[in-house]
Amino acid sequence: MKIIYFMMQYSRRFLVLAIVAGVISGAANTALLAVINATLTSSQYQRSTLALIFLGLCLVVPLTRVVAELLLAHLGQGALFQLRMQLSEQILGVPLRRLEELGPHRLMAALTDDVPSITNIVTVIPILCINIAVALSCLVYMGWLSWPLFLAVIVIIIIGIVSYQLPVAKSFQYMTFARREGDNLFNHFRALTDGIKELKIHADRRKAFLTDNLQTTAEGFRRHNIAALTIYTIAASWGQMLVFVVIGLLLFVLSGWFGVSTMVLTGFTLAVLYLMTPLQVIMNTLPNMGRANVALRNVEKLGLSLESSPTEQDSKKLLGTGAAWKSLTLSGVTHTYRREGEESLFVLGPIDLMLRPGELVFLTGGNGSGKTTLAKLLVGLYTPESGEILLDGQPVTADLTDYYRQHFSVVFSDFYLFETLLGLNSEELDGKAREYLRQLQLDHKVKVADGTLSTTDLSQGQRKRLALLTAYLEDRPIYLFDEWAADQDPHFKEIFYYQILPELKARGKTVVAITHDDRYYNVGDRIIKLDYGKTVYDKPVTEFAAVLNEMPVAAQ
Ligand SMILES: Nc1ncnc2c1ncn2[C@@H]1O[C@H](COP(=O)(O)OP(=O)(O)OP(=O)(O)O)[C@@H](O)[C@H]1O
Ligand SMILES: [Mg+2]
């Protein structure tokens, strides 16, 4: 099983040690049983020796058990830690397009449902190991007492387990159905939290949401879970009865058939009674193992794997902001959005584009013309389907992608604001941040201390200014803004186009600004217009002279 392989990878030495301790503990446990049985049928003379052995075993059993459990707990927690870190690193390594196709709800369901299933089993494996050791040594003892009786008991136990496992398997089938409804429920809850304003304001929509969506799914979830639980409870009580079925057969039927001694019979009865707890633990945990494997497969379907290391780390040695660049070329670059069951595809490109240091480029075009898509290609978040990106004439291959991305500071329209200035370690960070806050006219709202922003609970336009602050502090050679000014007030729009952009340009930065604000075109060097994913024109601003003359003069 993959999960065990994963744990072995984590620490083979610990695992071996823990299993050895577990096996000793299990064997000592059974030896205790044997001593009890021997004492029941022994003479007075033998008793003192047996008492000594009994005492000794009473020490060995808990000691070895403690050692085994502690070692395994250590191992389990260590593997758990590694699993969480590795999965998170891998999510960061999955291509953006793949994550977008999956949708955030699938990713969240995986993180909140599947990952706990996997991590749960990692903590359960220790218990499983110890119980397997106890059960095995019990079986060895029975075999040592009487072979034929042992075989007969084994056959009965196997029949018992099968008759117990079949309904349990059925109940798990219902649990799978329930889990599927659980996924849907998760989606509805997302709609509930994200769409709360829309739901509150429209009574009919709210009612329809509650009855058609939420209630139907929650009802399905309830039905399947009740079915699963009913079957499981019946199977579980049959499982408990099985102990006495085995003992009954042993006492009343098998003992007569095989003509065994009282000592063998009491030994067997004790062993069977003793065996049942570990056996039950094993049977209860094995399905978890199955579930963890399903979860593992789910996680792998997301494009994550526990075996390969994250790709994003590979180019770490190359990291740097690569300040000295001369040209960036997109040559025949294309991207296609494919969606299942959808006929009309959107194709961007082929796009040919050349950027140089210190250029201020406006990228424009109607809604859905492909501006954001081009931006994602340009900054290396999407891999071109065909064509290539060249930095200083060198093609940006897969192993260079991460290095390439470090050239950009980006504010997307759906940006995320971190509360701390993560990954920015300049010495005068706070000072610089304060200076920029003042420039962005946010100094009365937000304070910075030790790289932490005092708040991000601001208006949309203000939050965007904070995103710009991060971009400023990143101080990368190429800046990309996706409709940054769209929700700024007219006053700050002017500041953006007439101060911020020219200042960046003056600092030698290249700026690509996606915009619909044609009245500010005159501050740029070039305008690129897209339509239906194709370049309509890519011209220097001077060619727009006639149009620009009619525009208001820049308030420099
Ligand atoms: N996540 C996606 N999945 C599938 N298709 C998409 C996705 N995002 C965009 N598209 C398609 O790509 C086209 C271009 O989208 P894009 O976001 O690049 O446009 P845009 O020019 O930035 O538009 P806007 O001005 O509205 O921001 C859209 O018409 C849409 O059909
Ligand atoms: Mg867009």
Short mmCIF file of C-alpha atoms in Angstrom, two decimals, residues 125-473:
data_model
loop_
_atom_site.label_atom_id
_atom_site.label_comp_id
_atom_site.label_asym_id
_atom_site.label_seq_id
_atom_site.Cartn_x
_atom_site.Cartn_y
_atom_site.Cartn_z
CA ILE A 125 -1.12 2.45 11.50
CA PRO A 126 0.75 2.23 14.84
CA ILE A 127 -2.29 0.77 16.59
CA LEU A 128 -2.78 -1.61 13.69
CA CYS A 129 0.82 -2.85 13.85
CA ILE A 130 0.68 -3.65 17.56
CA ASN A 131 -2.62 -5.45 17.25
CA ILE A 132 -1.41 -7.50 14.32
CA ALA A 133 1.57 -8.54 16.47
CA VAL A 134 -0.73 -9.56 19.35
CA ALA A 135 -3.12 -11.44 17.04
CA LEU A 136 -0.31 -13.30 15.29
CA SER A 137 1.31 -14.44 18.51
CA CYS A 138 -2.08 -15.60 19.77
CA LEU A 139 -2.45 -17.69 16.63
CA VAL A 140 1.04 -19.12 17.06
CA TYR A 141 0.17 -20.12 20.62
CA MET A 142 -2.99 -21.86 19.45
CA GLY A 143 -1.04 -23.69 16.76
CA TRP A 144 1.49 -24.76 19.37
CA LEU A 145 -1.29 -26.08 21.65
CA SER A 146 -2.99 -28.18 18.99
CA TRP A 147 -2.61 -28.10 15.22
CA PRO A 148 -5.87 -29.73 14.16
CA LEU A 149 -7.91 -27.63 16.58
CA PHE A 150 -6.07 -24.52 15.41
CA LEU A 151 -6.94 -25.22 11.77
CA ALA A 152 -10.59 -25.84 12.67
CA VAL A 153 -10.77 -22.60 14.66
CA ILE A 154 -9.11 -20.70 11.81
CA VAL A 155 -11.69 -21.97 9.34
CA ILE A 156 -14.52 -20.86 11.65
CA ILE A 157 -12.89 -17.47 12.20
CA ILE A 158 -12.47 -16.94 8.46
CA ILE A 159 -16.10 -17.83 7.78
CA GLY A 160 -17.06 -15.48 10.61
CA ILE A 161 -14.94 -12.64 9.24
CA VAL A 162 -16.38 -13.03 5.74
CA SER A 163 -19.95 -13.03 7.07
CA TYR A 164 -19.05 -9.88 8.99
CA GLN A 165 -17.13 -8.13 6.23
CA LEU A 166 -19.74 -8.58 3.49
CA PRO A 167 -22.38 -6.38 5.10
CA VAL A 168 -19.66 -4.01 6.25
CA ALA A 169 -18.57 -3.62 2.61
CA LYS A 170 -22.18 -2.86 1.69
CA SER A 171 -22.34 -0.21 4.38
CA PHE A 172 -19.18 1.35 2.99
CA GLN A 173 -20.80 1.55 -0.39
CA TYR A 174 -23.51 3.70 1.19
CA MET A 175 -20.85 5.74 2.89
CA THR A 176 -19.30 6.44 -0.51
CA PHE A 177 -22.67 7.68 -1.76
CA ALA A 178 -22.91 9.84 1.32
CA ARG A 179 -19.43 11.18 0.68
CA ARG A 180 -20.45 12.21 -2.81
CA GLU A 181 -23.42 14.08 -1.40
CA GLY A 182 -20.99 15.55 1.11
CA ASP A 183 -19.00 17.04 -1.77
CA ASN A 184 -22.14 18.64 -3.16
CA LEU A 185 -23.09 19.86 0.28
CA PHE A 186 -19.71 21.53 0.47
CA ASN A 187 -20.43 23.31 -2.78
CA HIS A 188 -23.78 24.55 -1.42
CA PHE A 189 -22.14 25.77 1.74
CA ARG A 190 -19.74 27.74 -0.40
CA ALA A 191 -22.68 29.29 -2.22
CA LEU A 192 -24.20 30.01 1.18
CA THR A 193 -21.18 31.93 2.43
CA ASP A 194 -20.05 33.51 -0.83
CA GLY A 195 -23.54 34.34 -2.03
CA ILE A 196 -24.98 35.46 1.28
CA LYS A 197 -25.78 38.98 0.05
CA GLU A 198 -27.58 37.70 -3.06
CA LEU A 199 -29.51 35.17 -0.98
CA LYS A 200 -30.53 37.62 1.72
CA ILE A 201 -31.89 40.14 -0.70
CA HIS A 202 -34.14 37.81 -2.72
CA ALA A 203 -36.63 35.73 -0.71
CA ASP A 204 -37.61 33.39 -3.55
CA ARG A 205 -34.01 32.69 -4.46
CA ARG A 206 -33.32 31.98 -0.80
CA LYS A 207 -36.27 29.59 -0.53
CA ALA A 208 -35.31 27.81 -3.76
CA PHE A 209 -31.73 27.53 -2.59
CA LEU A 210 -32.76 26.05 0.75
CA THR A 211 -35.30 23.54 -0.57
CA ASP A 212 -34.03 22.63 -4.05
CA ASN A 213 -30.32 22.66 -3.39
CA LEU A 214 -29.42 22.38 0.23
CA GLN A 215 -32.29 20.26 1.49
CA THR A 216 -32.16 17.73 -1.36
CA THR A 217 -28.47 17.16 -0.88
CA ALA A 218 -28.58 17.13 2.91
CA GLU A 219 -31.49 14.66 2.74
CA GLY A 220 -29.48 12.35 0.45
CA PHE A 221 -26.57 12.60 2.82
CA ARG A 222 -28.80 11.65 5.76
CA ARG A 223 -30.46 8.73 3.92
CA HIS A 224 -27.21 7.14 2.81
CA ASN A 225 -25.54 7.59 6.17
CA ILE A 226 -28.48 6.04 8.03
CA ALA A 227 -28.45 3.05 5.65
CA ALA A 228 -24.71 2.68 6.14
CA LEU A 229 -25.00 2.95 9.91
CA THR A 230 -27.88 0.46 10.16
CA ILE A 231 -26.05 -2.24 8.22
CA TYR A 232 -22.85 -1.50 10.06
CA THR A 233 -24.42 -1.75 13.52
CA ILE A 234 -26.04 -5.10 12.72
CA ALA A 235 -22.76 -6.41 11.31
CA ALA A 236 -20.84 -5.13 14.31
CA SER A 237 -23.08 -6.86 16.85
CA TRP A 238 -22.88 -10.05 14.80
CA GLY A 239 -19.10 -9.59 14.92
CA GLN A 240 -19.24 -9.45 18.71
CA MET A 241 -21.43 -12.55 18.88
CA LEU A 242 -18.88 -14.36 16.74
CA VAL A 243 -16.52 -14.71 19.72
CA PHE A 244 -19.08 -16.78 21.54
CA VAL A 245 -19.99 -18.72 18.43
CA VAL A 246 -16.33 -19.73 18.11
CA ILE A 247 -16.02 -20.55 21.84
CA GLY A 248 -19.32 -22.45 21.80
CA LEU A 249 -18.23 -24.56 18.86
CA LEU A 250 -14.87 -25.09 20.55
CA LEU A 251 -16.35 -26.23 23.86
CA PHE A 252 -19.31 -28.22 22.72
CA VAL A 253 -18.40 -29.57 19.28
CA LEU A 254 -14.72 -29.46 18.40
CA SER A 255 -13.42 -30.63 21.80
CA GLY A 256 -15.50 -33.80 21.43
CA TRP A 257 -14.34 -34.40 17.85
CA PHE A 258 -10.65 -33.96 18.54
CA GLY A 259 -10.67 -35.32 22.12
CA VAL A 260 -8.47 -32.56 23.54
CA SER A 261 -7.22 -32.12 27.12
CA THR A 262 -8.61 -29.57 29.55
CA MET A 263 -5.38 -27.59 29.35
CA VAL A 264 -5.59 -27.26 25.57
CA LEU A 265 -9.26 -26.39 25.81
CA THR A 266 -8.80 -23.65 28.43
CA GLY A 267 -5.77 -22.41 26.50
CA PHE A 268 -7.84 -22.13 23.35
CA THR A 269 -10.78 -20.50 25.10
CA LEU A 270 -8.51 -17.91 26.69
CA ALA A 271 -6.68 -17.32 23.40
CA VAL A 272 -9.92 -16.86 21.43
CA LEU A 273 -11.28 -14.45 24.04
CA TYR A 274 -8.00 -12.66 23.97
CA LEU A 275 -7.70 -12.66 20.18
CA MET A 276 -11.02 -10.94 19.58
CA THR A 277 -10.07 -7.42 20.65
CA PRO A 278 -7.04 -7.12 18.36
CA LEU A 279 -8.97 -8.85 15.60
CA GLN A 280 -11.77 -6.32 15.91
CA VAL A 281 -9.31 -3.46 15.88
CA ILE A 282 -7.70 -4.86 12.74
CA MET A 283 -11.05 -5.33 11.00
CA ASN A 284 -12.19 -1.85 11.96
CA THR A 285 -9.00 -0.21 10.78
CA LEU A 286 -8.61 -2.05 7.49
CA PRO A 287 -11.56 -0.24 5.91
CA ASN A 288 -9.92 3.04 6.95
CA MET A 289 -6.93 1.85 5.04
CA GLY A 290 -9.15 1.38 1.99
CA ARG A 291 -10.66 4.80 2.47
CA ALA A 292 -7.21 6.34 2.80
CA ASN A 293 -6.22 4.71 -0.47
CA VAL A 294 -9.32 6.14 -2.17
CA ALA A 295 -8.42 9.53 -0.74
CA LEU A 296 -4.88 9.10 -1.94
CA ARG A 297 -6.14 8.37 -5.42
CA ASN A 298 -8.40 11.44 -5.25
CA VAL A 299 -5.46 13.59 -4.28
CA GLU A 300 -3.37 12.09 -7.05
CA LYS A 301 -6.14 12.83 -9.53
CA LEU A 302 -5.57 16.49 -8.72
CA GLY A 303 -2.14 16.02 -10.23
CA LEU A 304 -0.45 15.60 -6.88
CA SER A 305 1.64 12.65 -5.94
CA LEU A 306 3.31 11.57 -2.74
CA GLU A 307 6.25 10.10 -4.55
CA SER A 308 7.55 12.84 -6.79
CA SER A 309 9.09 15.91 -5.31
CA PRO A 310 7.63 19.31 -6.13
CA THR A 311 8.87 20.81 -9.35
CA GLU A 312 8.78 24.39 -8.17
CA GLN A 313 11.74 23.78 -5.92
CA ASP A 314 13.93 22.54 -8.72
CA SER A 315 14.96 25.86 -10.07
CA LYS A 316 15.59 27.36 -6.64
CA LYS A 317 19.31 27.51 -7.29
CA LEU A 318 18.58 29.84 -10.17
CA LEU A 319 16.46 32.24 -8.18
CA GLY A 320 17.19 35.88 -8.30
CA THR A 321 15.32 38.83 -9.68
CA GLY A 322 17.41 38.86 -12.84
CA ALA A 323 17.60 42.64 -12.95
CA ALA A 324 19.70 42.89 -16.08
CA TRP A 325 17.57 41.80 -18.99
CA LYS A 326 17.49 43.25 -22.47
CA SER A 327 14.57 41.78 -24.30
CA LEU A 328 11.55 39.62 -23.74
CA THR A 329 9.97 38.04 -26.79
CA LEU A 330 6.75 36.13 -27.24
CA SER A 331 6.98 34.27 -30.50
CA GLY A 332 3.84 32.67 -31.93
CA VAL A 333 2.52 31.98 -28.43
CA THR A 334 -0.95 30.40 -28.15
CA HIS A 335 -3.29 29.21 -25.44
CA THR A 336 -6.60 27.36 -25.72
CA TYR A 337 -9.25 27.02 -23.04
CA ARG A 338 -10.76 23.59 -23.27
CA ARG A 339 -13.74 22.66 -21.20
CA GLU A 340 -15.52 19.33 -21.11
CA GLY A 341 -18.74 19.26 -23.10
CA GLU A 342 -18.21 22.69 -24.58
CA GLU A 343 -18.04 23.16 -28.32
CA SER A 344 -16.75 26.70 -28.66
CA LEU A 345 -13.14 27.01 -27.66
CA PHE A 346 -11.37 30.24 -26.98
CA VAL A 347 -8.01 30.42 -28.68
CA LEU A 348 -5.55 33.14 -27.82
CA GLY A 349 -2.83 33.86 -30.35
CA PRO A 350 -0.60 33.23 -32.07
CA ILE A 351 0.81 36.31 -30.37
CA ASP A 352 4.11 37.94 -31.28
CA LEU A 353 5.27 40.52 -28.82
CA MET A 354 8.51 42.15 -27.80
CA LEU A 355 9.20 44.00 -24.56
CA ARG A 356 12.24 46.06 -23.63
CA PRO A 357 13.38 47.56 -20.33
CA GLY A 358 11.80 50.89 -19.44
CA GLU A 359 8.79 50.51 -21.73
CA LEU A 360 5.28 51.43 -20.70
CA VAL A 361 2.80 49.33 -22.64
CA PHE A 362 -0.98 49.52 -22.49
CA LEU A 363 -2.83 46.33 -23.32
CA THR A 364 -6.41 46.93 -24.32
CA GLY A 365 -9.40 45.20 -25.90
CA GLY A 366 -13.02 44.32 -25.15
CA ASN A 367 -14.25 42.00 -22.41
CA GLY A 368 -13.21 38.45 -23.14
CA SER A 369 -10.71 39.46 -25.80
CA GLY A 370 -7.91 37.60 -23.99
CA LYS A 371 -6.02 40.27 -22.09
CA THR A 372 -5.86 38.44 -18.76
CA THR A 373 -5.00 35.21 -20.56
CA LEU A 374 -2.13 36.91 -22.35
CA ALA A 375 -0.99 38.36 -19.03
CA LYS A 376 -0.89 34.90 -17.46
CA LEU A 377 1.14 33.61 -20.41
CA LEU A 378 3.47 36.58 -20.29
CA VAL A 379 4.34 36.18 -16.61
CA GLY A 380 4.84 32.44 -16.96
CA LEU A 381 1.74 31.25 -15.08
CA TYR A 382 0.40 29.48 -18.18
CA THR A 383 2.71 27.46 -20.37
CA PRO A 384 2.34 28.33 -24.06
CA GLU A 385 0.58 25.60 -26.00
CA SER A 386 2.71 26.41 -29.01
CA GLY A 387 5.30 29.03 -29.76
CA GLU A 388 7.83 30.11 -27.18
CA ILE A 389 8.86 32.83 -24.79
CA LEU A 390 12.44 34.05 -25.04
CA LEU A 391 14.26 36.04 -22.40
CA ASP A 392 17.35 37.67 -23.89
CA GLY A 393 17.07 35.22 -26.75
CA GLN A 394 17.03 32.19 -24.48
CA PRO A 395 13.87 30.06 -24.60
CA VAL A 396 12.08 29.81 -21.25
CA THR A 397 11.97 26.05 -20.83
CA ALA A 398 10.08 24.22 -18.09
CA ASP A 399 13.05 24.20 -15.73
CA LEU A 400 13.54 27.92 -16.20
CA THR A 401 9.90 28.88 -15.70
CA ASP A 402 10.21 29.59 -12.00
CA TYR A 403 13.34 31.66 -12.55
CA TYR A 404 11.54 33.52 -15.33
CA ARG A 405 8.55 34.31 -13.10
CA GLN A 406 10.82 36.05 -10.61
CA HIS A 407 11.16 38.93 -13.09
CA PHE A 408 7.56 40.04 -12.57
CA SER A 409 5.54 41.92 -10.02
CA VAL A 410 1.87 41.45 -10.77
CA VAL A 411 -1.42 42.77 -9.50
CA PHE A 412 -4.21 40.70 -11.02
CA SER A 413 -7.79 41.82 -10.84
CA ASP A 414 -8.53 38.91 -8.48
CA PHE A 415 -5.45 39.51 -6.36
CA TYR A 416 -4.94 38.07 -2.88
CA LEU A 417 -3.64 40.19 -0.05
CA PHE A 418 -1.37 38.58 2.51
CA GLU A 419 -1.46 40.18 5.92
CA THR A 420 2.28 40.04 6.28
CA LEU A 421 4.79 41.14 3.70
CA LEU A 422 5.82 37.52 3.13
CA GLY A 423 9.15 36.79 1.53
CA LEU A 424 10.29 40.40 1.48
CA ASN A 425 13.37 40.64 3.63
CA SER A 426 14.88 44.00 2.98
CA GLU A 427 16.33 45.69 6.05
CA GLU A 428 14.45 48.92 5.66
CA LEU A 429 11.26 47.09 4.73
CA ASP A 430 9.04 48.85 7.28
CA GLY A 431 10.45 52.25 6.38
CA LYS A 432 9.98 51.70 2.66
CA ALA A 433 6.50 50.32 3.23
CA ARG A 434 5.55 53.42 5.24
CA GLU A 435 6.85 55.67 2.51
CA TYR A 436 4.82 53.86 -0.16
CA LEU A 437 1.74 53.82 2.09
CA ARG A 438 2.00 57.58 2.24
CA GLN A 439 2.36 57.81 -1.52
CA LEU A 440 -0.67 55.54 -1.96
CA GLN A 441 -2.56 57.71 0.54
CA LEU A 442 -3.16 54.80 2.87
CA ASP A 443 -0.97 55.92 5.76
CA HIS A 444 -3.95 57.07 7.81
CA LYS A 445 -5.63 53.64 7.40
CA VAL A 446 -2.86 51.07 7.55
CA LYS A 447 0.23 50.84 9.71
CA VAL A 448 3.20 48.55 9.22
CA ALA A 449 5.26 46.99 11.98
CA ASP A 450 7.76 44.16 11.54
CA GLY A 451 6.49 43.48 8.04
CA THR A 452 2.90 43.03 9.20
CA LEU A 453 0.03 45.16 7.95
CA SER A 454 -2.25 46.39 10.71
CA THR A 455 -5.36 45.60 8.63
CA THR A 456 -6.54 44.44 5.22
CA ASP A 457 -10.22 45.13 5.94
CA LEU A 458 -10.56 48.03 3.55
CA SER A 459 -12.62 49.11 0.58
CA GLN A 460 -11.97 47.35 -2.73
CA GLY A 461 -10.08 50.32 -4.16
CA GLN A 462 -7.98 50.65 -1.02
CA ARG A 463 -7.20 46.95 -1.00
CA LYS A 464 -5.95 47.28 -4.55
CA ARG A 465 -3.63 50.04 -3.45
CA LEU A 466 -2.27 47.68 -0.77
CA ALA A 467 -1.67 45.08 -3.49
CA LEU A 468 0.25 47.74 -5.36
CA LEU A 469 2.29 48.37 -2.22
CA THR A 470 3.42 44.73 -2.23
CA ALA A 471 4.32 45.03 -5.91
CA TYR A 472 6.32 48.16 -5.19
CA LEU A 473 8.24 46.42 -2.42
#
